[in-house]
Coordinates of C-alpha atoms in Angstrom, one line a residue:
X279 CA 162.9 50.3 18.3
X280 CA 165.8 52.5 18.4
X281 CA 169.1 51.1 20.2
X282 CA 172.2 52.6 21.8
X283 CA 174.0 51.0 18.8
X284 CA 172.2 52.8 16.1
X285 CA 172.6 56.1 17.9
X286 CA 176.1 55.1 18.2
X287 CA 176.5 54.4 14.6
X288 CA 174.2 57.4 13.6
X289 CA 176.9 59.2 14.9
X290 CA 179.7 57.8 13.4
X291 CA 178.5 58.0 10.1
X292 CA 178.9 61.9 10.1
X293 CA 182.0 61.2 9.4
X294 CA 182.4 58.3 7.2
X295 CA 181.6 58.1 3.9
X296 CA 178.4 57.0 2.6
X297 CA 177.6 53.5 1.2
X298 CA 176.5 55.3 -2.5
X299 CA 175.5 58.3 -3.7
X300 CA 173.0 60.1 -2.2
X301 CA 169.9 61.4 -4.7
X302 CA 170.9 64.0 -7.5
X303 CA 169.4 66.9 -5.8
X304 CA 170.4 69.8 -4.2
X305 CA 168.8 69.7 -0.9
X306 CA 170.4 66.4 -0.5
X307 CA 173.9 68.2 -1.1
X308 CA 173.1 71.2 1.3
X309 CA 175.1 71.9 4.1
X310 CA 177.1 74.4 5.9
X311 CA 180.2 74.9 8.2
X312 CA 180.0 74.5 11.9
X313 CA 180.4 77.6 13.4
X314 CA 179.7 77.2 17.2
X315 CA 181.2 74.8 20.2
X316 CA 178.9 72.8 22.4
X317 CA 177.5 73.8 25.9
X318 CA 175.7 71.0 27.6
X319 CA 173.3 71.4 30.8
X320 CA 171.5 69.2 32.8
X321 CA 167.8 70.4 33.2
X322 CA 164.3 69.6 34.5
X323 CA 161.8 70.9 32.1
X324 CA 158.2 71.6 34.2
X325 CA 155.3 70.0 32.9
X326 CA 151.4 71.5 33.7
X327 CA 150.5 69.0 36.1
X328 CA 153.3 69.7 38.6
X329 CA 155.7 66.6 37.5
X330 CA 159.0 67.3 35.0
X331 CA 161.3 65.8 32.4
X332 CA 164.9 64.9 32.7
X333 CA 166.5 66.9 29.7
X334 CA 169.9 67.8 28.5
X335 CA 170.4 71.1 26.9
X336 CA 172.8 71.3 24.1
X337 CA 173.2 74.9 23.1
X338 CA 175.6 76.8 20.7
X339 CA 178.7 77.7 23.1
X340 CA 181.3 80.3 22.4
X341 CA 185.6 79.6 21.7
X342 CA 185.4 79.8 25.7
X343 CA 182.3 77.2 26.1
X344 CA 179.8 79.4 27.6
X345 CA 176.4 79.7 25.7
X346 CA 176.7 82.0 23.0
X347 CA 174.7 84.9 22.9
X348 CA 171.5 85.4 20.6
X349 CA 168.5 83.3 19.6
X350 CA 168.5 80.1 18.2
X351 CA 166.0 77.7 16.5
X352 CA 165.4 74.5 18.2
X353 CA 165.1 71.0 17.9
X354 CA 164.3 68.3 20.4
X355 CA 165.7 65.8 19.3
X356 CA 164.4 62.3 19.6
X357 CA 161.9 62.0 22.6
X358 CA 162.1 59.1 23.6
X359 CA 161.9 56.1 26.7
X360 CA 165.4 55.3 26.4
X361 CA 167.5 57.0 28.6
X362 CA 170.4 57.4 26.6
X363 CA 170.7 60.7 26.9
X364 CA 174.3 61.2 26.0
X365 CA 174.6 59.2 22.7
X366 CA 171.0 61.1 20.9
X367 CA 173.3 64.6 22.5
X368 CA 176.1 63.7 20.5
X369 CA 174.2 62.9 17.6
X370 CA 172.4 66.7 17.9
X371 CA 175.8 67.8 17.8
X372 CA 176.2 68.2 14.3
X373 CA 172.9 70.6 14.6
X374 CA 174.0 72.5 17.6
X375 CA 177.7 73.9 15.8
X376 CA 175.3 74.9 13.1
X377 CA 173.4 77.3 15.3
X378 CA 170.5 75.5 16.8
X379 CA 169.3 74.6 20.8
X380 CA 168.8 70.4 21.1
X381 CA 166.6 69.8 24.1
X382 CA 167.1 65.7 24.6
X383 CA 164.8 64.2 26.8
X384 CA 164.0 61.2 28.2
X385 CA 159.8 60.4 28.2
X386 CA 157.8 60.2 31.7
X387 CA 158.5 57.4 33.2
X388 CA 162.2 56.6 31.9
X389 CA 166.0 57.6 32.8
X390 CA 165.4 60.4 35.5
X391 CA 161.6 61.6 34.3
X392 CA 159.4 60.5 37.0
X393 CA 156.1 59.2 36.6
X394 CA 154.8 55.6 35.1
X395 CA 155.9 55.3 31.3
X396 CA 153.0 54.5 28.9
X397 CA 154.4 54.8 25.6
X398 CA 152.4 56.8 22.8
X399 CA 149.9 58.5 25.2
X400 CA 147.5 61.2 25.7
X401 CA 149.9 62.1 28.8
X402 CA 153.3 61.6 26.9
X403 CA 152.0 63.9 24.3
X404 CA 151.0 66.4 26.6
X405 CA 154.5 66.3 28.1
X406 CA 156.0 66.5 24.4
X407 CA 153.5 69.7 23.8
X408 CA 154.9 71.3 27.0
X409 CA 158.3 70.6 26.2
X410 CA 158.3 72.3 22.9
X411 CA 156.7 75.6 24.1
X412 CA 158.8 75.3 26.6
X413 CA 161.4 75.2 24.2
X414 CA 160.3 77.8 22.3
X415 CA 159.4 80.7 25.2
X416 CA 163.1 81.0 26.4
X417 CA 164.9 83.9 25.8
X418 CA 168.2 82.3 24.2
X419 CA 165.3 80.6 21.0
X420 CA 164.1 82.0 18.4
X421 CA 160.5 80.8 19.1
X422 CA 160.7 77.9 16.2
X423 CA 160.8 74.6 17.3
X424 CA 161.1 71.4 15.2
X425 CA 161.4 67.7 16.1
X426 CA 163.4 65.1 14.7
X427 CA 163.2 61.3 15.9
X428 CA 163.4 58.2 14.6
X429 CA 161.2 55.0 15.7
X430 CA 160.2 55.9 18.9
X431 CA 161.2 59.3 18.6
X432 CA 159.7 59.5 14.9
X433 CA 156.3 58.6 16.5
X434 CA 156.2 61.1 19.2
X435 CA 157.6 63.5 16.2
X436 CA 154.4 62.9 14.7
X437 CA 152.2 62.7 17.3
X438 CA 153.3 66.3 19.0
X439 CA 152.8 67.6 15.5
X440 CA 149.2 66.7 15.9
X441 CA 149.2 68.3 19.4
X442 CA 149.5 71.4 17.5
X443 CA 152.1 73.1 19.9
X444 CA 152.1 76.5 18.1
X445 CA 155.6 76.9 18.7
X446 CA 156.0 73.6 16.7
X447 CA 157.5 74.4 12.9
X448 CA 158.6 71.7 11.3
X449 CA 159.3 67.9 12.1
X450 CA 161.2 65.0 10.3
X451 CA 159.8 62.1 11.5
X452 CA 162.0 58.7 10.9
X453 CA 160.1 55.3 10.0
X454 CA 157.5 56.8 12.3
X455 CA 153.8 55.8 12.3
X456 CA 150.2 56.7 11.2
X457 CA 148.2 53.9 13.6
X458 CA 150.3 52.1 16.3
X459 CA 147.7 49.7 16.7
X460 CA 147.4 49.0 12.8
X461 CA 151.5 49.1 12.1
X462 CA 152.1 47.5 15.4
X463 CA 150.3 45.5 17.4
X464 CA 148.0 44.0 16.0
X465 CA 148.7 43.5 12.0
X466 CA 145.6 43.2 10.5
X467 CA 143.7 42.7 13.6
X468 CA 146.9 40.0 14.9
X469 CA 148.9 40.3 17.6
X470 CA 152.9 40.0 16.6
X471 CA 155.3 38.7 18.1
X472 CA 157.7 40.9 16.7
X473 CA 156.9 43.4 19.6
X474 CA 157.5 41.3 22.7
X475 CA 161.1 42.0 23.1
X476 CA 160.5 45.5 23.1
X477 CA 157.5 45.8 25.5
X478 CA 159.3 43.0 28.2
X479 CA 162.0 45.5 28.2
X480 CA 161.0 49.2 27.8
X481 CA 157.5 49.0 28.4
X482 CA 156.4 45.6 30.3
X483 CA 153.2 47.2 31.2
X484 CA 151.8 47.0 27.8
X485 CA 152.2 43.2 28.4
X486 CA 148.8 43.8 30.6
X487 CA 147.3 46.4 28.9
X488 CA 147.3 45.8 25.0
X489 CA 146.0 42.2 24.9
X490 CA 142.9 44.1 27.0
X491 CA 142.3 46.4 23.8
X492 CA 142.4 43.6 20.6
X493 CA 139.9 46.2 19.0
X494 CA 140.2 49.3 17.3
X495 CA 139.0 51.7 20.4
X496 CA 139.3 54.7 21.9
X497 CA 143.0 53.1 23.5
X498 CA 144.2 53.1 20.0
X499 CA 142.6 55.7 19.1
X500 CA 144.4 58.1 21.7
X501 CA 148.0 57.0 20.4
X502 CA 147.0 57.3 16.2
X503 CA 148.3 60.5 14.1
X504 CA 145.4 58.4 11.3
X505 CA 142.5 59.5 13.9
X506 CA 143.8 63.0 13.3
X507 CA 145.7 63.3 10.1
X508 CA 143.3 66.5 9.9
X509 CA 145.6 68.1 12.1
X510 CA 149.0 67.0 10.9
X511 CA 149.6 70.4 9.3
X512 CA 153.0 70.9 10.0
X513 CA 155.6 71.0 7.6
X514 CA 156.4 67.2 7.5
X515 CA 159.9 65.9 6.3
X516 CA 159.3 61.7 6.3
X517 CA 162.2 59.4 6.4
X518 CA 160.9 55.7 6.0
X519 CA 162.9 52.5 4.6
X520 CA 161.4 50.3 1.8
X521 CA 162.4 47.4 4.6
X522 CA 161.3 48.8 7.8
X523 CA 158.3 47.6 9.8
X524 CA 156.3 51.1 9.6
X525 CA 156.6 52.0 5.9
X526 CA 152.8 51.1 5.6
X527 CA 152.5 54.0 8.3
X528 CA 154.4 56.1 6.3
X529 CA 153.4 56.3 2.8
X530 CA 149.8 56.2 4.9
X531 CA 150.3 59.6 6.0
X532 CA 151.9 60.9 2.7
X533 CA 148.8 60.4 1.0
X534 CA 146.8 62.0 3.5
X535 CA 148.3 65.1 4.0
X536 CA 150.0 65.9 0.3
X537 CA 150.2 69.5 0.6
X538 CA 152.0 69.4 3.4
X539 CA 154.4 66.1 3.7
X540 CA 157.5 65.4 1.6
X541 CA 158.8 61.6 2.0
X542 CA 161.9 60.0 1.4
X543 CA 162.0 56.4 1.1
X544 CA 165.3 54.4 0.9
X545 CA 166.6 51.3 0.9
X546 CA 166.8 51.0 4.5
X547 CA 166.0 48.4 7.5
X548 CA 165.0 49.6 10.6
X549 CA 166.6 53.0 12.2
X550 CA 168.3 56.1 10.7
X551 CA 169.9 56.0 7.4
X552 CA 173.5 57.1 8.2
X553 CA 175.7 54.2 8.0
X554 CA 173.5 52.0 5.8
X555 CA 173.9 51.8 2.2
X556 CA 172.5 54.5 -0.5
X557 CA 172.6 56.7 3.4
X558 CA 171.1 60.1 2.1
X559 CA 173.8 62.1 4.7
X560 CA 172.4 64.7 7.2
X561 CA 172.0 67.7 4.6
X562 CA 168.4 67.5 3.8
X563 CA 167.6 67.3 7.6
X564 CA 169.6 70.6 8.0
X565 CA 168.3 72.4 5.0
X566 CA 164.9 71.0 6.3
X567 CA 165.5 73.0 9.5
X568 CA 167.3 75.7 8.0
X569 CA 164.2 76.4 5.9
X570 CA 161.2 76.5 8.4
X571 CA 163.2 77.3 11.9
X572 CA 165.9 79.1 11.1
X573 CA 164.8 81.0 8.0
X574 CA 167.6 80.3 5.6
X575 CA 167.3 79.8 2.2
X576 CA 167.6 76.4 2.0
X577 CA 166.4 73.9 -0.8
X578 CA 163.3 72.0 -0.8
X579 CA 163.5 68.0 -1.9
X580 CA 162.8 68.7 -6.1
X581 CA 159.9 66.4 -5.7
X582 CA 157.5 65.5 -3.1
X583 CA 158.5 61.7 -3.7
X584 CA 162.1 60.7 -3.4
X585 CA 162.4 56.8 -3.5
X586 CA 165.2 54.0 -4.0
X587 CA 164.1 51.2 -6.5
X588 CA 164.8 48.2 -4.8
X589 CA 167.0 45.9 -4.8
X590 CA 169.4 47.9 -6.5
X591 CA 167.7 50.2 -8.7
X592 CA 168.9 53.8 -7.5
X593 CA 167.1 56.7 -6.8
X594 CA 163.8 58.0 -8.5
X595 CA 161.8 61.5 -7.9
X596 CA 158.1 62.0 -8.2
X597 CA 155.5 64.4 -8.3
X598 CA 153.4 61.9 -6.2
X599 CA 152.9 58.6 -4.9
X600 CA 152.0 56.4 -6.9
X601 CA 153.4 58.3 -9.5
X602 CA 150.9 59.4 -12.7
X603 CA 153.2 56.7 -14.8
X604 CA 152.0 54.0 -12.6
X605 CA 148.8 51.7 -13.2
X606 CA 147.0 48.8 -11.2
X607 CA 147.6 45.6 -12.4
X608 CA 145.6 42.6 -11.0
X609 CA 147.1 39.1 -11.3
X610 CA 144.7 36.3 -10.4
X611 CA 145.3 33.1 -8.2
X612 CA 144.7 30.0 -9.8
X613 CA 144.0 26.0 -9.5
X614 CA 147.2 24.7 -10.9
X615 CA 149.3 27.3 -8.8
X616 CA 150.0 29.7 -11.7
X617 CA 149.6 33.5 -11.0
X618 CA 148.1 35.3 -14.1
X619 CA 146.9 38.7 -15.1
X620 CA 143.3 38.4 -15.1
X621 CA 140.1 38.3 -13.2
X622 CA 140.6 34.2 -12.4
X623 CA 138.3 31.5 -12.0
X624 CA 136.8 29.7 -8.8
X625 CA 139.0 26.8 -7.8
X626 CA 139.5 24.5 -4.4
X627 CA 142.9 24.9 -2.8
X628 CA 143.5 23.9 1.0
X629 CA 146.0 24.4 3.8
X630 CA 146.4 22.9 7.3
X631 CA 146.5 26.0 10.3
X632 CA 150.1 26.1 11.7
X633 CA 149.6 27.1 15.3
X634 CA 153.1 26.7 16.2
X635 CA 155.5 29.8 16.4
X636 CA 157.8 29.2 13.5
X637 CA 157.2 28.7 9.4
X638 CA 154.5 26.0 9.0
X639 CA 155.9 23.5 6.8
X640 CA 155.6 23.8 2.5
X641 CA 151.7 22.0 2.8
X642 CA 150.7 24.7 5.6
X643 CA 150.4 27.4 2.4
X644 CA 149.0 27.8 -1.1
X645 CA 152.2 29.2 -3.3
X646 CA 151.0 31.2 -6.9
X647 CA 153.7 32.0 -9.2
X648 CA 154.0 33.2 -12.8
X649 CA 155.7 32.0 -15.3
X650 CA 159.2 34.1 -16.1
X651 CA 158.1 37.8 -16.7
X652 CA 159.4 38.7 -20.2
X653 CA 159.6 42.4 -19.5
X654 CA 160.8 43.9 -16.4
X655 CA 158.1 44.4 -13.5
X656 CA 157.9 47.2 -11.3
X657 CA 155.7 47.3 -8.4
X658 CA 155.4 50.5 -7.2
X659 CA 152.8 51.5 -4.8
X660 CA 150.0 49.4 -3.0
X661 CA 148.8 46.1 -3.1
X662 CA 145.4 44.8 -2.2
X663 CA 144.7 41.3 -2.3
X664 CA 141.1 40.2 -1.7
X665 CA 140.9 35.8 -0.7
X666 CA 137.8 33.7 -0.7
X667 CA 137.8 31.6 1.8
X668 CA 136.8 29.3 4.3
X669 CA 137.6 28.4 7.8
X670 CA 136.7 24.9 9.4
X671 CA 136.6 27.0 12.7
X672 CA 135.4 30.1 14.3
X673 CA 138.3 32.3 13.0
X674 CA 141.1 32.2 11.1
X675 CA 144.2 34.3 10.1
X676 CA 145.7 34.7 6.0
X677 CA 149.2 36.2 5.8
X678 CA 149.8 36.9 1.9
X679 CA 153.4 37.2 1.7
X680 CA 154.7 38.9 -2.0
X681 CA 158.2 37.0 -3.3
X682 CA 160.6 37.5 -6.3
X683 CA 162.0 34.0 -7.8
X684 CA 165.1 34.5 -9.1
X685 CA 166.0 32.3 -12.5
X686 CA 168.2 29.6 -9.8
X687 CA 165.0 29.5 -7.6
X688 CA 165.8 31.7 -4.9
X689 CA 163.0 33.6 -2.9
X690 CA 162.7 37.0 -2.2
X691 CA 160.8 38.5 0.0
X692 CA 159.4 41.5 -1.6
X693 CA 156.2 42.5 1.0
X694 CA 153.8 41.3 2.7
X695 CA 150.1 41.5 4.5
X696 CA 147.9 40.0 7.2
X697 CA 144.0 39.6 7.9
X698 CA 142.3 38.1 11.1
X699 CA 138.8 36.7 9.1
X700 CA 136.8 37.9 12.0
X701 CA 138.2 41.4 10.7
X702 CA 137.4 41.6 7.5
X703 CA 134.4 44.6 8.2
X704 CA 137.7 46.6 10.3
X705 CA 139.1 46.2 13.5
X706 CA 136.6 48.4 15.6
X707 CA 134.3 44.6 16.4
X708 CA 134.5 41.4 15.3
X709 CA 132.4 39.7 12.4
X710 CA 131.1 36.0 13.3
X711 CA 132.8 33.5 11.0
X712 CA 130.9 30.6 10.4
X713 CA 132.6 26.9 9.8
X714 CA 132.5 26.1 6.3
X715 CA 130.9 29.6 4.8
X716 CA 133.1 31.5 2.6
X717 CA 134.3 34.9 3.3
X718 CA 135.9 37.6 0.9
X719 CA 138.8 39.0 2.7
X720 CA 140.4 42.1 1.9
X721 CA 144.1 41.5 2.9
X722 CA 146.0 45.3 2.9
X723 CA 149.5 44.4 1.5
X724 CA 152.3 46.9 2.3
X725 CA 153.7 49.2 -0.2
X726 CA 156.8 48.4 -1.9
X727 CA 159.0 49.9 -4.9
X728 CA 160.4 47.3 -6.5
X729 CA 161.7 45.7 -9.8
X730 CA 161.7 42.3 -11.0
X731 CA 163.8 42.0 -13.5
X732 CA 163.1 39.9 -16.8
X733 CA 163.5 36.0 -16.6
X734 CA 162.2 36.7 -12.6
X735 CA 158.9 35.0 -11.8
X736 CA 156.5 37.0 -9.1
X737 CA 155.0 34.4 -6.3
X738 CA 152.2 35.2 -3.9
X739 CA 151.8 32.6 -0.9
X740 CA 148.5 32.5 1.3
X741 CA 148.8 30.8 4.8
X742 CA 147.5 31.5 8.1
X743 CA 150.9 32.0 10.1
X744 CA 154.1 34.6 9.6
X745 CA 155.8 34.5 12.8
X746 CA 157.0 36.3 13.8
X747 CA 155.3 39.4 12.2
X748 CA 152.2 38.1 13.3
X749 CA 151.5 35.6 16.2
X750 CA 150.3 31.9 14.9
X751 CA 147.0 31.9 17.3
X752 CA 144.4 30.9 14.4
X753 CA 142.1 28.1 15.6
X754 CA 143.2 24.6 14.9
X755 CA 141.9 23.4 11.4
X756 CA 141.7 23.8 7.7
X757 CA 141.7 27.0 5.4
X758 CA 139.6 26.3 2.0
X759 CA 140.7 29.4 -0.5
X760 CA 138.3 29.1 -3.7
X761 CA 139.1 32.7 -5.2
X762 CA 141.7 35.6 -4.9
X763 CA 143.4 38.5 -6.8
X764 CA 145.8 40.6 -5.8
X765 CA 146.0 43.9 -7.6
X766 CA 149.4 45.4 -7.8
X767 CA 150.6 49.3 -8.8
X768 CA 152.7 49.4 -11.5
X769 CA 154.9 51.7 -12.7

């Protein structure tokens, strides 16, 4: 999740340069002077059931610092549990000199917001509905609200949209989420261990009460923008990275809600783009803004699709995603360890459980590789693998991990996916597995765009541990795979 130092750096990289250059498209390239100082006030904003949230208030000031007069748009900018109220304020800045209210927050539960902190919420998303017409009845707004976050802050972005605050116009979401429970907690129906550090130390509570709810219910179910995509009708300005944890989320909602979402997918790790290479700059989020809350003229992206080729590729726009260019592509999984285009042929390949956090050793996984590709390869879109197998004990995990082998030999990883067998029906109850009875499991890879370039060979590893995107707590014993596929979109 979000840390002081990428708010820090966020801001930083207003001024500094970026990495490469940004897409060829005017909304990218938008921008306009600052025109207004900053006045900042400490305030409680009420919430319907009595209780309040600690907020600063960042509004256009005046040459004297007094708040200027008029109505403004607003934003409230990235709602969060992190109490770092000053450093997300002087990363609205750059949106308050441009003529718009920043209401920063801290959630229920953190910094000076009383109240017990349970991230995600029915009651978190109440407060951010309240907040927001809050927002939007003063007399100093212009009754448009938008909301901008990233991690964190991009899934409570997404989740007030679904709230449907009706003075909510317009959000831009950053490597936010469709399912918490799916893109989260349990990959694939696995707990990861990737999320420890982040509940022990913003919200130790969920130590107690996720490993209650290892199902698909109506827990999850409260905190999922997928259980109400239906309602995610808000103009929708997504910001993912092709290397973040929640791209799956992402592109997930994209394709649910075309008419209304735009995403921008770069080559990004975890947290805002400014500051990391091919950074995209902050003048698509203000003609984003500009356009629905302040009623500007500003440029939509040229396409509804605006993604960086990995590794190095630059930047491509499409009409959709996958684009009409691209194609499926299955390559089979076979005997010898060769990966080939075709249907493939039943074969007997085994692998020892690795129960111990770490990578299991080279024998605790089946690797599939083709021979040098001949032509570039781009994958471009999602991947589906479907296993055989067979479990000498009452469950077992499969983590099919996607690689690009570099002429020398190096590894790549490219993407990557996870099943719990007892899963395999979907995660709202469990499927008996029987010892020594072979299952097909459909193993959900997550999207990539990338290019292998010619001479490259494409690998595909199955093995029952990934630590730690996913925890190693399969059952002691053997994994039989006797069949598998794994269909790629190409483009």
């Amino acid at each position: 999740m979000k840390s002081l130092a990428l708010a820090l750096a966020q801001v930083a990289a207003l001024a500094t340069p970026a990495a490469a250059e940004p897409p060829a498209d005017p909304f990218f390239a938008y921008d306009r002077p600052a025109t207004y100082g900053v006045h900042v006030e400490r305030t409680r904003v009420p919430l319907r059931d009595g209780s309040h949230l600690a907020c600063d208030l960042h509004r256009p000031a005046d040459a004297a610092g007094r708040p200027a007069p008029g109505r403004f748009p607003a934003i409230v900018y990235d709602f969060n549990a992190y109490d770092q109220l000053a450093a997300f304020g002087a990363a609205a800045r750059y949106y308050v000199t441009r003529g718009y209210v920043a209401a920063v927050c801290n959630v229920r539960g953190s910094g000076a917001s009383p109240g017990r902190l349970d991230p995600f919420s029915a009651q978190e998303q109440r407060d951010n509905h309240d907040l927001i017409e809050w927002l939007g009845t003063r007399p100093w707004t212009n009754g448009r609200v938008g909301q901008l976050g990233v991690s964190y802050g991009g899934h409570t972005a997404l989740l007030a949209a679904v709230t449907k605050p009706p003075h909510l116009a317009a959000i831009i979401p950053v490597d936010g989420i469709s399912d918490w429970y799916e893109n989260t907690i349990y990959r694939g129906g696995i707990y990861s261990a990737r999320i420890r550090d982040w509940q022990r130390s913003t919200a130790p509570d969920t130590l107690v009460t996720y490993p209650r709810h290892p199902l698909y219910d109506d827990f999850w179910r409260e905190r999922s923008v997928k259980d109400r995509w239906a309602d995610l009708d808000v103009p929708t300005l997504e910001i993912a990275g092709w290397y973040d944890r929640y791209r799956d989320g992402m592109v997930a909602n994209y394709q649910a809600r075309k008419h209304n979402v735009w995403l921008v997918a770069g080559p990004w790790q975890h947290g805002m783009p400014a500051g990391q290479y091919a950074d995209i700059g902050t003048g698509g989020f203000l003609a984003w803004f500009d356009r629905w809350l302040g009623g500007r003229p500003a440029p939509l992206p040229a396409k509804k699709i605006t993604s960086f080729e990995l590794p190095s590729g630059g930047w491509r726009q499409y009409d959709d995603w996958p684009a009409a260019a691209a194609h499926p592509r299955r390559f089979a999984l076979a005997g010898d360890g060769t990966l080939a285009p075709g249907p493939g042929t039943p074969f007997a390949g085994s692998f020892e459980v690795n129960t111990e956090p770490g990578p299991g050793r080279p024998d605790q996984r089946l690797a599939f590789t083709t021979g040098p590709l001949r032509h570039d390869l781009v994958l471009a879109g999602g991947i589906e693998a479907r296993i055989r197998a067979a479990f000498t004990a009452t469950d077992g995990n499969l983590a099919v991990i996607v690689s690009d082998v570099a002429p020398d030999g190096t590894a790549t990883r490219v993407t990557q996916g996870w099943l719990k067998a007892s899963h395999r029906h979907g995660h709202q109850r469990q499927a008996a597995v029987v010892p020594g009875v072979a299952y097909d499991l459909p193993v959900h890879v997550w999207p990539t765009h990338y290019r292998l370039g010619a001479g490259h060979r494409l690998r595909v590893t199955v093995g029952s541990d990934d630590y730690p995107e996913i925890d190693s707590d399969a059952p002691a014993g053997r994994v039989t795979v006797t069949r598998g596929s794994v269909e790629f979109t190409t483009g």
